[in-house]
Amino acid sequence: MNISTQRVAIVTGASRGIGAAIAARLARDNHAVVVNYAGNATAAEKVVHEIEAGGGRAIAVQADVADPAAVARLFAATEAAFGGIDVLINNAGILMLSPLQNSSDDLFDRQIAVNLKGTFNTLREAATRLRDGGRIINLSSSLVGTKLETYGVYAATKAAVETLTAILSKELRGRKITVNAVAPGPTSTELFLNGKSDELVARLAKMNPLERLGTPEDIAAAVAFLVGPDGAWVNGQVLRANGGMI
Ligand code: NDP
């Protein structure tokens, strides 16, 4: 760990699942990490302690990404703790399944609020507050490609996130900041597993030719590539990390 060369990363929704794996991976790759969470302080503190036990630096910061004022506080807390921000990982997200004809206003509004408005809120802050040479990664979903039944509103929020990704990459011209998206396929987290039968999980795991679910660490590795020096020439793109499902 070399603090003089350490970069500073905010990972939204890093208390569990893919976000927790990204936070751990970026800490190993010499980043000071802000572990953002919505409500699960105990889980977020556990991620922080594991990073510190490995010799890294991290803090947990509560903020609902759907709330612009909370997002501004998240960025201010990061600057106060670590002196600046180089990397934003927009990972916080929720999934609510339903055929369109049965989808409630609440299902629509909540997924738009967290997945789309939440990403917008953090991107808007990052556009003015990230240091030159920074990196932004938005979590999309391979469902934008597979377009499976019952995922309509969720997939639509992620399609919008992919569009924001490409446009912001152009708007940041001259700042040496890249903006990309990583689009996982089925990955073994609570978001994916909740409410699904073992049979359905097994069927979805076989949709890719490697015939397994992704792990949070698989996705963290794809994110780490784009954040690290080897990913420097990739900009405005969507990297589907799904074992070849689509
Ligand atoms: P999990 O449900 O396992 O974890 C979600 C994380 O997001 C938690 O840390 C949670 O915090 C946080 N969170 C939820 N709502 C908010 C909010 N409003 N503000 C701040 N944080 C919030 O999800 P995954 O790890 O599976 O998903 C991570 C990302 O990857 C999501 O964007 C998801 O859409 C995407 N993705 C996941 C796939 C999968 O198969 N798992 C496939 C494709 C994409 P807390 O613990 O406090 O509730």
Tab-separated table of N, CA, C and O and ligand atoms in Angstrom, residues 12-20 36-41 43 63-66 90-95 113-115 139-143 154 158 182-194 216 219, ligand 1:
chain	number	residue	atom	x	y	z
A	12	THR	N	-20.872	2.901	-4.848
A	12	THR	CA	-22.225	2.959	-4.287
A	12	THR	C	-22.751	1.536	-4.107
A	12	THR	O	-22.401	0.624	-4.868
A	13	GLY	N	-23.577	1.370	-3.067
A	13	GLY	CA	-24.143	0.039	-2.799
A	13	GLY	C	-23.072	-1.000	-2.556
A	13	GLY	O	-23.090	-2.091	-3.127
A	14	ALA	N	-22.121	-0.674	-1.676
A	14	ALA	CA	-20.961	-1.558	-1.485
A	14	ALA	C	-21.042	-2.369	-0.203
A	14	ALA	O	-20.059	-2.993	0.199
A	15	SER	N	-22.194	-2.372	0.456
A	15	SER	CA	-22.321	-3.150	1.699
A	15	SER	C	-22.480	-4.637	1.437
A	15	SER	O	-22.240	-5.449	2.333
A	16	ARG	N	-22.925	-4.985	0.234
A	16	ARG	CA	-23.211	-6.402	-0.066
A	16	ARG	C	-22.904	-6.671	-1.537
A	16	ARG	O	-22.686	-5.749	-2.322
A	17	GLY	N	-22.942	-7.962	-1.888
A	17	GLY	CA	-22.978	-8.383	-3.288
A	17	GLY	C	-21.814	-7.877	-4.126
A	17	GLY	O	-20.659	-7.848	-3.686
A	18	ILE	N	-22.150	-7.471	-5.347
A	18	ILE	CA	-21.122	-7.062	-6.307
A	18	ILE	C	-20.361	-5.832	-5.793
A	18	ILE	O	-19.134	-5.747	-5.915
A	19	GLY	N	-21.068	-4.888	-5.194
A	19	GLY	CA	-20.412	-3.663	-4.711
A	19	GLY	C	-19.368	-3.948	-3.651
A	19	GLY	O	-18.289	-3.338	-3.648
A	20	ALA	N	-19.678	-4.887	-2.745
A	20	ALA	CA	-18.706	-5.246	-1.702
A	20	ALA	C	-17.454	-5.862	-2.329
A	20	ALA	O	-16.325	-5.585	-1.894
A	36	ASN	N	-20.314	3.002	0.201
A	36	ASN	CA	-21.648	3.593	0.368
A	36	ASN	C	-22.692	2.487	0.576
A	36	ASN	O	-22.547	1.384	0.065
A	37	TYR	N	-23.722	2.831	1.345
A	37	TYR	CA	-24.819	1.885	1.560
A	37	TYR	C	-26.092	2.678	1.792
A	37	TYR	O	-26.043	3.893	2.045
A	38	ALA	N	-27.238	1.967	1.734
A	38	ALA	CA	-28.525	2.639	1.946
A	38	ALA	C	-28.973	2.491	3.390
A	38	ALA	O	-29.229	3.479	4.073
A	39	GLY	N	-29.062	1.237	3.890
A	39	GLY	CA	-29.604	1.029	5.231
A	39	GLY	C	-28.813	0.061	6.087
A	39	GLY	O	-28.972	0.031	7.308
A	40	ASN	N	-27.952	-0.737	5.462
A	40	ASN	CA	-27.311	-1.845	6.161
A	40	ASN	C	-25.926	-1.446	6.694
A	40	ASN	O	-24.887	-1.858	6.167
A	41	ALA	N	-25.917	-0.637	7.786
A	41	ALA	CA	-24.655	-0.104	8.322
A	41	ALA	C	-23.723	-1.220	8.790
A	41	ALA	O	-22.501	-1.154	8.584
A	43	ALA	N	-23.370	-4.303	7.705
A	43	ALA	CA	-22.695	-4.959	6.568
A	43	ALA	C	-21.630	-4.041	5.974
A	43	ALA	O	-20.534	-4.489	5.615
A	63	ALA	N	-25.872	6.874	2.286
A	63	ALA	CA	-26.535	7.842	1.402
A	63	ALA	C	-27.457	7.080	0.475
A	63	ALA	O	-27.038	6.106	-0.151
A	64	ASP	N	-28.698	7.521	0.396
A	64	ASP	CA	-29.629	6.970	-0.588
A	64	ASP	C	-29.321	7.645	-1.917
A	64	ASP	O	-29.500	8.862	-2.053
A	65	VAL	N	-28.865	6.876	-2.896
A	65	VAL	CA	-28.434	7.509	-4.153
A	65	VAL	C	-29.587	8.200	-4.880
A	65	VAL	O	-29.355	9.062	-5.731
A	66	ALA	N	-30.814	7.835	-4.531
A	66	ALA	CA	-31.974	8.468	-5.174
A	66	ALA	C	-32.172	9.911	-4.705
A	66	ALA	O	-32.945	10.654	-5.314
A	90	ASN	N	-20.813	3.295	-9.991
A	90	ASN	CA	-22.261	3.376	-9.773
A	90	ASN	C	-22.836	1.970	-9.754
A	90	ASN	O	-23.273	1.452	-10.777
A	91	ASN	N	-22.828	1.384	-8.558
A	91	ASN	CA	-23.238	-0.020	-8.444
A	91	ASN	C	-24.609	-0.197	-7.783
A	91	ASN	O	-25.284	-1.182	-8.032
A	92	ALA	N	-25.028	0.754	-6.930
A	92	ALA	CA	-26.300	0.589	-6.204
A	92	ALA	C	-27.433	0.355	-7.190
A	92	ALA	O	-27.551	1.055	-8.198
A	93	GLY	N	-28.253	-0.650	-6.898
A	93	GLY	CA	-29.375	-0.919	-7.795
A	93	GLY	C	-30.381	-1.830	-7.127
A	93	GLY	O	-30.057	-2.531	-6.160
A	94	ILE	N	-31.616	-1.773	-7.617
A	94	ILE	CA	-32.654	-2.677	-7.123
A	94	ILE	C	-33.341	-3.353	-8.307
A	94	ILE	O	-33.329	-2.827	-9.425
A	95	LEU	N	-33.920	-4.510	-8.013
A	95	LEU	CA	-34.597	-5.310	-9.049
A	95	LEU	C	-35.975	-5.694	-8.554
A	95	LEU	O	-36.115	-6.257	-7.462
A	113	ALA	N	-36.113	5.557	-9.587
A	113	ALA	CA	-35.483	6.429	-8.579
A	113	ALA	C	-34.078	5.954	-8.227
A	113	ALA	O	-33.141	6.758	-8.143
A	114	VAL	N	-33.907	4.661	-8.010
A	114	VAL	CA	-32.595	4.163	-7.577
A	114	VAL	C	-31.679	3.924	-8.789
A	114	VAL	O	-30.546	4.421	-8.841
A	115	ASN	N	-32.177	3.174	-9.763
A	115	ASN	CA	-31.286	2.742	-10.848
A	115	ASN	C	-30.960	3.871	-11.833
A	115	ASN	O	-29.811	3.985	-12.285
A	139	LEU	N	-22.908	0.291	-13.413
A	139	LEU	CA	-23.355	-1.095	-13.525
A	139	LEU	C	-24.651	-1.137	-14.324
A	139	LEU	O	-25.669	-0.593	-13.904
A	140	SER	N	-24.590	-1.781	-15.482
A	140	SER	CA	-25.794	-2.033	-16.281
A	140	SER	C	-26.215	-3.479	-16.052
A	140	SER	O	-26.021	-4.021	-14.957
A	141	SER	N	-26.770	-4.121	-17.052
A	141	SER	CA	-27.168	-5.530	-16.942
A	141	SER	C	-27.211	-6.123	-18.337
A	141	SER	O	-27.638	-5.454	-19.294
A	142	SER	N	-26.845	-7.399	-18.465
A	142	SER	CA	-26.943	-8.068	-19.763
A	142	SER	C	-28.404	-8.233	-20.200
A	142	SER	O	-28.677	-8.584	-21.355
A	143	LEU	N	-29.345	-7.955	-19.264
A	143	LEU	CA	-30.772	-8.002	-19.636
A	143	LEU	C	-31.122	-6.970	-20.691
A	143	LEU	O	-32.131	-7.106	-21.387
A	154	TYR	N	-36.903	-2.806	-15.115
A	154	TYR	CA	-35.498	-2.908	-14.687
A	154	TYR	C	-34.559	-2.758	-15.892
A	154	TYR	O	-33.615	-1.955	-15.870
A	158	LYS	N	-31.663	0.192	-17.032
A	158	LYS	CA	-30.261	-0.091	-17.364
A	158	LYS	C	-29.917	0.355	-18.788
A	158	LYS	O	-28.789	0.791	-19.055
A	182	VAL	N	-20.299	-1.691	-17.061
A	182	VAL	CA	-20.130	-3.152	-17.000
A	182	VAL	C	-21.528	-3.744	-16.838
A	182	VAL	O	-22.299	-3.297	-15.981
A	183	ALA	N	-21.840	-4.711	-17.687
A	183	ALA	CA	-23.183	-5.289	-17.710
A	183	ALA	C	-23.109	-6.774	-17.349
A	183	ALA	O	-22.889	-7.626	-18.210
A	184	PRO	N	-23.282	-7.093	-16.068
A	184	PRO	CA	-23.209	-8.506	-15.664
A	184	PRO	C	-24.392	-9.311	-16.188
A	184	PRO	O	-25.465	-8.768	-16.452
A	185	GLY	N	-24.166	-10.625	-16.296
A	185	GLY	CA	-25.270	-11.569	-16.414
A	185	GLY	C	-25.617	-12.049	-15.018
A	185	GLY	O	-25.166	-11.467	-14.014
A	186	PRO	N	-26.426	-13.135	-14.916
A	186	PRO	CA	-26.814	-13.637	-13.595
A	186	PRO	C	-25.607	-13.869	-12.687
A	186	PRO	O	-24.673	-14.584	-13.042
A	187	THR	N	-25.627	-13.223	-11.524
A	187	THR	CA	-24.494	-13.227	-10.593
A	187	THR	C	-25.024	-13.567	-9.202
A	187	THR	O	-26.066	-13.046	-8.795
A	188	SER	N	-24.298	-14.415	-8.492
A	188	SER	CA	-24.826	-14.964	-7.225
A	188	SER	C	-24.803	-13.938	-6.099
A	188	SER	O	-23.862	-13.880	-5.309
A	189	THR	N	-25.846	-13.116	-6.057
A	189	THR	CA	-26.046	-12.147	-4.974
A	189	THR	C	-27.504	-12.233	-4.544
A	189	THR	O	-28.322	-12.846	-5.227
A	190	GLU	N	-27.804	-11.534	-3.437
A	190	GLU	CA	-29.203	-11.519	-2.967
A	190	GLU	C	-30.131	-10.978	-4.043
A	190	GLU	O	-31.243	-11.481	-4.224
A	191	LEU	N	-29.703	-9.932	-4.745
A	191	LEU	CA	-30.558	-9.311	-5.768
A	191	LEU	C	-31.010	-10.345	-6.785
A	191	LEU	O	-32.169	-10.392	-7.182
A	192	PHE	N	-30.087	-11.219	-7.211
A	192	PHE	CA	-30.424	-12.226	-8.217
A	192	PHE	C	-31.163	-13.413	-7.609
A	192	PHE	O	-32.140	-13.913	-8.176
A	193	LEU	N	-30.722	-13.879	-6.448
A	193	LEU	CA	-31.239	-15.148	-5.909
A	193	LEU	C	-32.601	-14.997	-5.225
A	193	LEU	O	-33.405	-15.939	-5.244
A	194	ASN	N	-32.875	-13.813	-4.655
A	194	ASN	CA	-34.117	-13.625	-3.886
A	194	ASN	C	-35.351	-13.964	-4.720
A	194	ASN	O	-35.521	-13.458	-5.822
A	216	PRO	N	-19.554	-12.332	-7.606
A	216	PRO	CA	-19.247	-10.900	-7.458
A	216	PRO	C	-17.792	-10.591	-7.825
A	216	PRO	O	-17.502	-9.533	-8.393
A	219	ILE	N	-17.243	-10.031	-11.546
A	219	ILE	CA	-17.657	-8.695	-11.996
A	219	ILE	C	-16.647	-7.650	-11.507
A	219	ILE	O	-16.281	-6.727	-12.247
B	1	NDP	P1	-27.513	-6.585	-3.943
B	1	NDP	O1	-28.996	-6.497	-3.781
B	1	NDP	O2	-26.805	-7.810	-3.540
B	1	NDP	O3	-26.838	-5.321	-3.234
B	1	NDP	C1	-27.363	-4.053	-3.483
B	1	NDP	C2	-26.506	-2.985	-2.849
B	1	NDP	O4	-27.036	-1.708	-3.230
B	1	NDP	C3	-26.504	-3.026	-1.329
B	1	NDP	O5	-25.238	-2.628	-0.878
B	1	NDP	C4	-27.550	-1.967	-0.963
B	1	NDP	O6	-27.317	-1.336	0.298
B	1	NDP	C5	-27.321	-0.956	-2.070
B	1	NDP	N1	-28.471	-0.094	-2.333
B	1	NDP	C6	-29.724	-0.444	-2.672
B	1	NDP	N2	-30.495	0.656	-2.828
B	1	NDP	C7	-29.682	1.720	-2.578
B	1	NDP	C8	-29.871	3.112	-2.560
B	1	NDP	N3	-31.070	3.659	-2.832
B	1	NDP	N4	-28.823	3.911	-2.245
B	1	NDP	C9	-27.616	3.390	-1.949
B	1	NDP	N5	-27.371	2.057	-1.956
B	1	NDP	C10	-28.395	1.244	-2.264
B	1	NDP	O7	-27.266	-6.266	-5.516
B	1	NDP	P2	-26.129	-6.834	-6.529
B	1	NDP	O8	-24.806	-6.822	-5.882
B	1	NDP	O9	-26.623	-8.070	-7.151
B	1	NDP	O10	-26.213	-5.715	-7.678
B	1	NDP	C11	-25.268	-4.680	-7.827
B	1	NDP	C12	-25.505	-4.008	-9.181
B	1	NDP	O11	-25.296	-4.953	-10.229
B	1	NDP	C13	-26.918	-3.451	-9.366
B	1	NDP	O12	-26.861	-2.234	-10.056
B	1	NDP	C14	-27.589	-4.500	-10.228
B	1	NDP	O13	-28.648	-3.983	-10.980
B	1	NDP	C15	-26.433	-4.966	-11.089
B	1	NDP	N6	-26.590	-6.286	-11.675
B	1	NDP	C16	-26.688	-7.402	-10.864
B	1	NDP	C17	-26.866	-8.651	-11.435
B	1	NDP	C18	-27.002	-9.899	-10.616
B	1	NDP	O14	-27.326	-10.961	-11.195
B	1	NDP	N7	-26.767	-9.884	-9.326
B	1	NDP	C19	-26.937	-8.813	-12.911
B	1	NDP	C20	-26.829	-7.588	-13.630
B	1	NDP	C21	-26.654	-6.380	-13.038
B	1	NDP	P3	-27.957	-1.894	1.697
B	1	NDP	O15	-27.174	-3.139	2.055
B	1	NDP	O16	-27.736	-0.780	2.657
B	1	NDP	O17	-29.384	-2.197	1.402
